[in-house]
mmCIF file of C-alpha atoms in Angstrom:
data_model
loop_
_atom_site.group_PDB
_atom_site.id
_atom_site.type_symbol
_atom_site.label_atom_id
_atom_site.label_comp_id
_atom_site.label_asym_id
_atom_site.label_seq_id
_atom_site.Cartn_x
_atom_site.Cartn_y
_atom_site.Cartn_z
ATOM 1 C CA ALA H 1 -160.145 -24.849 -59.865
ATOM 2 C CA GLN H 2 -161.748 -21.789 -60.671
ATOM 3 C CA LYS H 3 -159.977 -19.752 -63.058
ATOM 4 C CA ILE H 4 -160.765 -15.934 -64.648
ATOM 5 C CA THR H 5 -159.543 -14.403 -67.822
ATOM 6 C CA GLN H 6 -160.245 -11.021 -68.752
ATOM 7 C CA THR H 7 -158.423 -10.499 -72.355
ATOM 8 C CA GLN H 8 -158.024 -6.847 -72.831
ATOM 9 C CA PRO H 9 -155.551 -5.137 -71.314
ATOM 10 C CA GLY H 10 -157.242 -1.690 -72.159
ATOM 11 C CA MET H 11 -160.188 -0.490 -73.750
ATOM 12 C CA PHE H 12 -160.705 3.311 -74.594
ATOM 13 C CA VAL H 13 -164.533 5.062 -74.909
ATOM 14 C CA GLN H 14 -165.899 8.236 -75.399
ATOM 15 C CA GLU H 15 -168.287 9.837 -73.247
ATOM 16 C CA LYS H 16 -171.592 8.998 -73.227
ATOM 17 C CA GLU H 17 -171.231 5.879 -75.089
ATOM 18 C CA ALA H 18 -171.841 2.423 -73.794
ATOM 19 C CA VAL H 19 -168.480 -0.094 -73.182
ATOM 20 C CA THR H 20 -168.185 -3.836 -72.906
ATOM 21 C CA LEU H 21 -165.837 -5.882 -70.697
ATOM 22 C CA ASP H 22 -164.842 -8.874 -71.621
ATOM 23 C CA CYS H 23 -164.944 -11.964 -69.333
ATOM 24 C CA THR H 24 -164.767 -15.498 -68.984
ATOM 25 C CA TYR H 25 -164.123 -17.567 -66.824
ATOM 26 C CA ASP H 26 -163.581 -21.614 -65.529
ATOM 27 C CA THR H 27 -164.961 -23.887 -62.867
ATOM 28 C CA SER H 28 -166.162 -27.110 -62.347
ATOM 29 C CA ASP H 29 -168.440 -25.947 -59.707
ATOM 30 C CA PRO H 30 -172.126 -26.104 -60.258
ATOM 31 C CA SER H 31 -173.183 -23.032 -57.886
ATOM 32 C CA TYR H 32 -170.868 -20.077 -58.365
ATOM 33 C CA GLY H 33 -171.165 -16.256 -57.957
ATOM 34 C CA LEU H 34 -169.757 -13.419 -60.318
ATOM 35 C CA PHE H 35 -168.261 -10.112 -59.566
ATOM 36 C CA TRP H 36 -167.308 -6.906 -61.079
ATOM 37 C CA TYR H 37 -165.334 -4.755 -58.997
ATOM 38 C CA LYS H 38 -163.858 -1.005 -59.912
ATOM 39 C CA GLN H 39 -160.429 -0.164 -59.017
ATOM 40 C CA PRO H 40 -159.711 3.973 -59.268
ATOM 41 C CA SER H 41 -155.882 5.125 -58.919
ATOM 42 C CA SER H 42 -156.855 5.418 -55.005
ATOM 43 C CA GLY H 43 -156.413 1.307 -54.694
ATOM 44 C CA GLU H 44 -159.939 0.412 -52.841
ATOM 45 C CA MET H 45 -161.594 -2.248 -54.723
ATOM 46 C CA ILE H 46 -165.617 -0.866 -55.561
ATOM 47 C CA PHE H 47 -168.583 -3.605 -55.729
ATOM 48 C CA LEU H 48 -170.444 -2.939 -59.078
ATOM 49 C CA ILE H 49 -172.831 -5.810 -59.502
ATOM 50 C CA TYR H 50 -173.207 -9.466 -58.736
ATOM 51 C CA GLN H 51 -174.657 -12.569 -60.956
ATOM 52 C CA GLY H 52 -175.126 -16.088 -59.504
ATOM 53 C CA SER H 53 -174.582 -18.709 -61.731
ATOM 54 C CA TYR H 54 -178.180 -19.937 -60.714
ATOM 55 C CA ASP H 55 -179.845 -16.474 -61.682
ATOM 56 C CA GLN H 56 -182.271 -16.300 -64.702
ATOM 57 C CA GLN H 57 -181.513 -13.196 -65.477
ATOM 58 C CA ASN H 58 -179.506 -10.544 -66.501
ATOM 59 C CA ALA H 59 -177.913 -8.298 -63.300
ATOM 60 C CA THR H 60 -178.419 -5.013 -63.681
ATOM 61 C CA GLU H 61 -177.699 -2.015 -60.907
ATOM 62 C CA GLY H 62 -178.253 1.501 -62.385
ATOM 63 C CA ARG H 63 -175.808 2.141 -65.635
ATOM 64 C CA TYR H 64 -174.087 -1.203 -65.008
ATOM 65 C CA SER H 65 -175.366 -4.847 -66.163
ATOM 66 C CA LEU H 66 -173.854 -8.211 -66.790
ATOM 67 C CA ASN H 67 -173.939 -10.290 -70.039
ATOM 68 C CA PHE H 68 -174.170 -13.572 -68.615
ATOM 69 C CA GLN H 69 -173.985 -16.231 -71.119
ATOM 70 C CA LYS H 70 -173.628 -19.764 -68.896
ATOM 71 C CA ALA H 71 -173.255 -21.916 -72.345
ATOM 72 C CA ARG H 72 -170.398 -19.781 -73.055
ATOM 73 C CA LYS H 73 -168.665 -19.527 -69.600
ATOM 74 C CA SER H 74 -168.686 -15.483 -70.073
ATOM 75 C CA ALA H 75 -169.830 -12.636 -67.677
ATOM 76 C CA ASN H 76 -169.150 -9.651 -69.768
ATOM 77 C CA LEU H 77 -169.957 -5.954 -67.910
ATOM 78 C CA VAL H 78 -171.433 -3.638 -70.100
ATOM 79 C CA ILE H 79 -171.651 0.268 -68.999
ATOM 80 C CA SER H 80 -173.844 2.454 -70.642
ATOM 81 C CA ALA H 81 -173.659 6.499 -70.867
ATOM 82 C CA SER H 82 -169.435 6.568 -69.722
ATOM 83 C CA GLN H 83 -168.662 9.119 -67.874
ATOM 84 C CA LEU H 84 -165.456 10.592 -66.758
ATOM 85 C CA GLY H 85 -165.230 9.197 -63.689
ATOM 86 C CA ASP H 86 -165.077 5.595 -64.919
ATOM 87 C CA SER H 87 -161.731 5.336 -65.973
ATOM 88 C CA ALA H 88 -160.061 3.045 -63.686
ATOM 89 C CA MET H 89 -159.073 -0.696 -63.776
ATOM 90 C CA TYR H 90 -161.865 -3.349 -63.700
ATOM 91 C CA PHE H 91 -161.497 -6.863 -62.272
ATOM 92 C CA CYS H 92 -164.254 -9.551 -62.558
ATOM 93 C CA ALA H 93 -163.728 -12.229 -60.105
ATOM 94 C CA MET H 94 -165.342 -15.749 -58.703
ATOM 95 C CA SER H 95 -166.546 -17.430 -55.953
ATOM 96 C CA ARG H 96 -167.980 -20.597 -54.692
ATOM 97 C CA GLY H 97 -171.517 -21.882 -54.181
ATOM 98 C CA GLY H 98 -173.303 -18.654 -55.348
ATOM 99 C CA THR H 99 -172.777 -16.402 -52.587
ATOM 100 C CA SER H 100 -169.154 -14.822 -51.895
ATOM 101 C CA TYR H 101 -168.288 -17.106 -48.780
ATOM 102 C CA GLY H 102 -164.994 -17.881 -49.128
ATOM 103 C CA LYS H 103 -162.494 -16.809 -51.594
ATOM 104 C CA LEU H 104 -162.314 -14.222 -54.457
ATOM 105 C CA THR H 105 -160.744 -15.684 -57.559
ATOM 106 C CA PHE H 106 -160.114 -12.551 -59.392
ATOM 107 C CA GLY H 107 -158.600 -12.213 -63.553
ATOM 108 C CA GLN H 108 -155.828 -9.778 -64.519
ATOM 109 C CA GLY H 109 -158.263 -6.690 -65.101
ATOM 110 C CA THR H 110 -159.110 -4.726 -67.677
ATOM 111 C CA ILE H 111 -157.928 -0.471 -67.828
ATOM 112 C CA LEU H 112 -161.159 1.525 -68.546
ATOM 113 C CA THR H 113 -160.275 5.045 -69.951
ATOM 114 C CA VAL H 114 -163.219 7.440 -71.135
ATOM 115 C CA HIS H 115 -162.372 10.240 -73.435
ATOM 116 C CA PRO H 116 -163.922 13.605 -73.279
ATOM 117 C CA ASP Y 1 -170.765 4.503 -41.806
ATOM 118 C CA ALA Y 2 -167.077 3.659 -41.657
ATOM 119 C CA GLY Y 3 -165.730 1.086 -44.448
ATOM 120 C CA VAL Y 4 -163.041 -1.201 -44.122
ATOM 121 C CA THR Y 5 -159.949 0.903 -42.753
ATOM 122 C CA GLN Y 6 -156.557 -0.293 -43.293
ATOM 123 C CA SER Y 7 -153.010 0.879 -41.608
ATOM 124 C CA PRO Y 8 -150.751 1.953 -42.520
ATOM 125 C CA THR Y 9 -151.529 3.389 -45.650
ATOM 126 C CA HIS Y 10 -147.821 3.247 -47.112
ATOM 127 C CA LEU Y 11 -144.979 0.974 -45.634
ATOM 128 C CA ILE Y 12 -141.696 0.585 -46.642
ATOM 129 C CA LYS Y 13 -139.419 -2.198 -45.297
ATOM 130 C CA THR Y 14 -135.917 -3.679 -45.401
ATOM 131 C CA ARG Y 15 -135.630 -7.750 -46.635
ATOM 132 C CA GLY Y 16 -135.450 -9.878 -44.192
ATOM 133 C CA GLN Y 17 -137.657 -7.480 -41.772
ATOM 134 C CA GLN Y 18 -141.240 -8.204 -40.227
ATOM 135 C CA VAL Y 19 -144.111 -6.309 -40.387
ATOM 136 C CA THR Y 20 -147.812 -5.967 -39.326
ATOM 137 C CA LEU Y 21 -150.709 -4.684 -41.367
ATOM 138 C CA ARG Y 22 -154.041 -3.896 -39.456
ATOM 139 C CA CYS Y 23 -157.523 -4.084 -40.726
ATOM 140 C CA SER Y 24 -160.587 -3.188 -38.826
ATOM 141 C CA PRO Y 25 -163.337 -4.181 -40.788
ATOM 142 C CA LYS Y 26 -167.116 -2.503 -41.544
ATOM 143 C CA SER Y 27 -169.225 -1.987 -39.291
ATOM 144 C CA GLY Y 28 -171.414 -4.989 -38.761
ATOM 145 C CA HIS Y 29 -169.070 -7.539 -40.507
ATOM 146 C CA ASP Y 30 -167.654 -10.674 -38.974
ATOM 147 C CA THR Y 31 -165.046 -11.618 -41.518
ATOM 148 C CA VAL Y 32 -162.320 -10.229 -42.900
ATOM 149 C CA SER Y 33 -159.923 -11.916 -45.982
ATOM 150 C CA TRP Y 34 -156.641 -10.718 -46.696
ATOM 151 C CA TYR Y 35 -155.594 -10.268 -50.501
ATOM 152 C CA GLN Y 36 -152.062 -9.191 -52.057
ATOM 153 C CA GLN Y 37 -152.208 -7.297 -55.239
ATOM 154 C CA ALA Y 38 -148.721 -7.313 -57.384
ATOM 155 C CA LEU Y 39 -148.020 -4.281 -60.123
ATOM 156 C CA GLY Y 40 -150.694 -4.503 -62.626
ATOM 157 C CA GLN Y 41 -151.962 -7.648 -61.500
ATOM 158 C CA GLY Y 42 -155.153 -9.293 -59.971
ATOM 159 C CA PRO Y 43 -155.820 -10.001 -55.986
ATOM 160 C CA GLN Y 44 -154.347 -12.838 -54.946
ATOM 161 C CA PHE Y 45 -156.253 -14.340 -51.427
ATOM 162 C CA ILE Y 46 -154.033 -14.647 -48.697
ATOM 163 C CA PHE Y 47 -156.374 -16.385 -46.018
ATOM 164 C CA GLN Y 48 -159.780 -15.206 -45.057
ATOM 165 C CA TYR Y 49 -160.010 -15.349 -40.723
ATOM 166 C CA TYR Y 50 -163.751 -15.490 -39.126
ATOM 167 C CA GLU Y 51 -164.509 -16.012 -35.390
ATOM 168 C CA GLU Y 52 -160.890 -15.656 -35.033
ATOM 169 C CA GLU Y 53 -159.793 -18.525 -37.000
ATOM 170 C CA GLU Y 54 -158.186 -19.152 -40.593
ATOM 171 C CA ARG Y 55 -160.718 -20.718 -42.535
ATOM 172 C CA GLN Y 56 -159.294 -20.710 -45.797
ATOM 173 C CA ARG Y 57 -155.967 -20.381 -47.302
ATOM 174 C CA GLY Y 58 -155.122 -19.792 -50.855
ATOM 175 C CA ASN Y 59 -151.208 -20.061 -51.888
ATOM 176 C CA PHE Y 60 -149.082 -18.613 -49.497
ATOM 177 C CA PRO Y 61 -146.127 -20.027 -47.560
ATOM 178 C CA ASP Y 62 -146.357 -19.851 -43.908
ATOM 179 C CA ARG Y 63 -144.385 -16.465 -43.809
ATOM 180 C CA PHE Y 64 -148.142 -14.942 -44.181
ATOM 181 C CA SER Y 65 -150.060 -15.545 -40.744
ATOM 182 C CA GLY Y 66 -152.565 -13.446 -39.532
ATOM 183 C CA HIS Y 67 -154.610 -12.962 -36.150
ATOM 184 C CA GLN Y 68 -158.725 -11.996 -35.719
ATOM 185 C CA TYR Y 69 -159.496 -10.249 -32.339
ATOM 186 C CA PRO Y 70 -162.879 -10.960 -30.864
ATOM 187 C CA ASN Y 71 -164.106 -7.110 -32.118
ATOM 188 C CA TYR Y 72 -163.533 -8.703 -35.423
ATOM 189 C CA SER Y 73 -160.342 -6.285 -36.136
ATOM 190 C CA SER Y 74 -158.174 -8.168 -38.370
ATOM 191 C CA GLU Y 75 -153.857 -8.525 -38.550
ATOM 192 C CA LEU Y 76 -151.614 -9.978 -41.397
ATOM 193 C CA ASN Y 77 -148.271 -10.322 -40.537
ATOM 194 C CA VAL Y 78 -145.229 -11.163 -42.906
ATOM 195 C CA ASN Y 79 -142.086 -12.654 -41.478
ATOM 196 C CA ALA Y 80 -138.886 -12.636 -43.547
ATOM 197 C CA LEU Y 81 -139.906 -10.217 -46.019
ATOM 198 C CA LEU Y 82 -138.670 -10.394 -49.395
ATOM 199 C CA LEU Y 83 -138.434 -8.220 -52.687
ATOM 200 C CA GLY Y 84 -141.320 -10.203 -54.087
ATOM 201 C CA ASP Y 85 -143.907 -9.209 -51.268
ATOM 202 C CA SER Y 86 -143.762 -5.522 -52.744
ATOM 203 C CA ALA Y 87 -147.169 -5.382 -52.960
ATOM 204 C CA LEU Y 88 -150.811 -3.805 -52.327
ATOM 205 C CA TYR Y 89 -151.984 -5.350 -49.161
ATOM 206 C CA LEU Y 90 -156.176 -5.583 -49.861
ATOM 207 C CA CYS Y 91 -158.239 -6.427 -46.659
ATOM 208 C CA ALA Y 92 -162.019 -7.132 -47.385
ATOM 209 C CA SER Y 93 -165.154 -7.960 -44.928
ATOM 210 C CA ARG Y 94 -168.369 -8.943 -45.028
ATOM 211 C CA VAL Y 95 -170.938 -10.537 -43.132
ATOM 212 C CA LEU Y 96 -170.931 -13.927 -43.353
ATOM 213 C CA THR Y 97 -174.695 -14.750 -42.902
ATOM 214 C CA GLY Y 98 -175.171 -11.695 -44.934
ATOM 215 C CA ASN Y 99 -175.480 -10.894 -48.429
ATOM 216 C CA TYR Y 100 -172.952 -11.374 -51.163
ATOM 217 C CA GLY Y 101 -170.696 -7.980 -50.734
ATOM 218 C CA TYR Y 102 -167.308 -7.810 -49.879
ATOM 219 C CA THR Y 103 -166.246 -4.271 -48.707
ATOM 220 C CA PHE Y 104 -162.916 -3.880 -49.144
ATOM 221 C CA GLY Y 105 -160.689 -0.983 -48.042
ATOM 222 C CA SER Y 106 -157.523 1.206 -49.816
ATOM 223 C CA GLY Y 107 -154.797 -1.266 -48.973
ATOM 224 C CA THR Y 108 -151.760 -0.800 -47.315
ATOM 225 C CA ARG Y 109 -148.970 -0.829 -50.131
ATOM 226 C CA LEU Y 110 -146.007 -2.478 -48.778
ATOM 227 C CA THR Y 111 -142.214 -2.224 -50.181
ATOM 228 C CA VAL Y 112 -139.714 -3.985 -49.346
ATOM 229 C CA VAL Y 113 -135.904 -2.344 -50.412
#
């Protein structure tokens, strides 16, 4: 079974600063995918970034980067230059097989608040 | 290009009733998954449909059933509603053999009273 753990219920960051959201995972599958989603109050889950278990380099998408440490089973999200619009719930998720073929297993989420 | 469309956006039902939620996937997407998200929790996988068949199912009772139509749209049906079924129901679509990104809708917020 796959499990995602997000230990930070809430995080605060000053506008324009960087913030790291923690995510650890557990799986016995040799191939898996790791995702981060943003969920604003509207409810829609917005895809941010993806990391495959066999990817050698950490994934980056604009201001988002994923700090993938396979041996530690961690996949932390780093948001650089935080903006007020980044205030939302953030979910870490994983899938089997290195793609999103099949179900996503989500963590409990972290609420990020960006202060002006 | 429209994303995933879900209807209705909000719904209030009485215990014991039945409900049907609808999802139109993003154009070009052929796989639809449904998730239940209780307040303050992460989404939980209900099931996934591809080629009009249920391909995977999460740990949900048979009261939860679904359907996928030839145009890839999908329905989630819940029978004998319980208070604990109150949640945000999210639909997600993707191309089975395409890239890895799921596209989610904004969800249907179901309240059971």
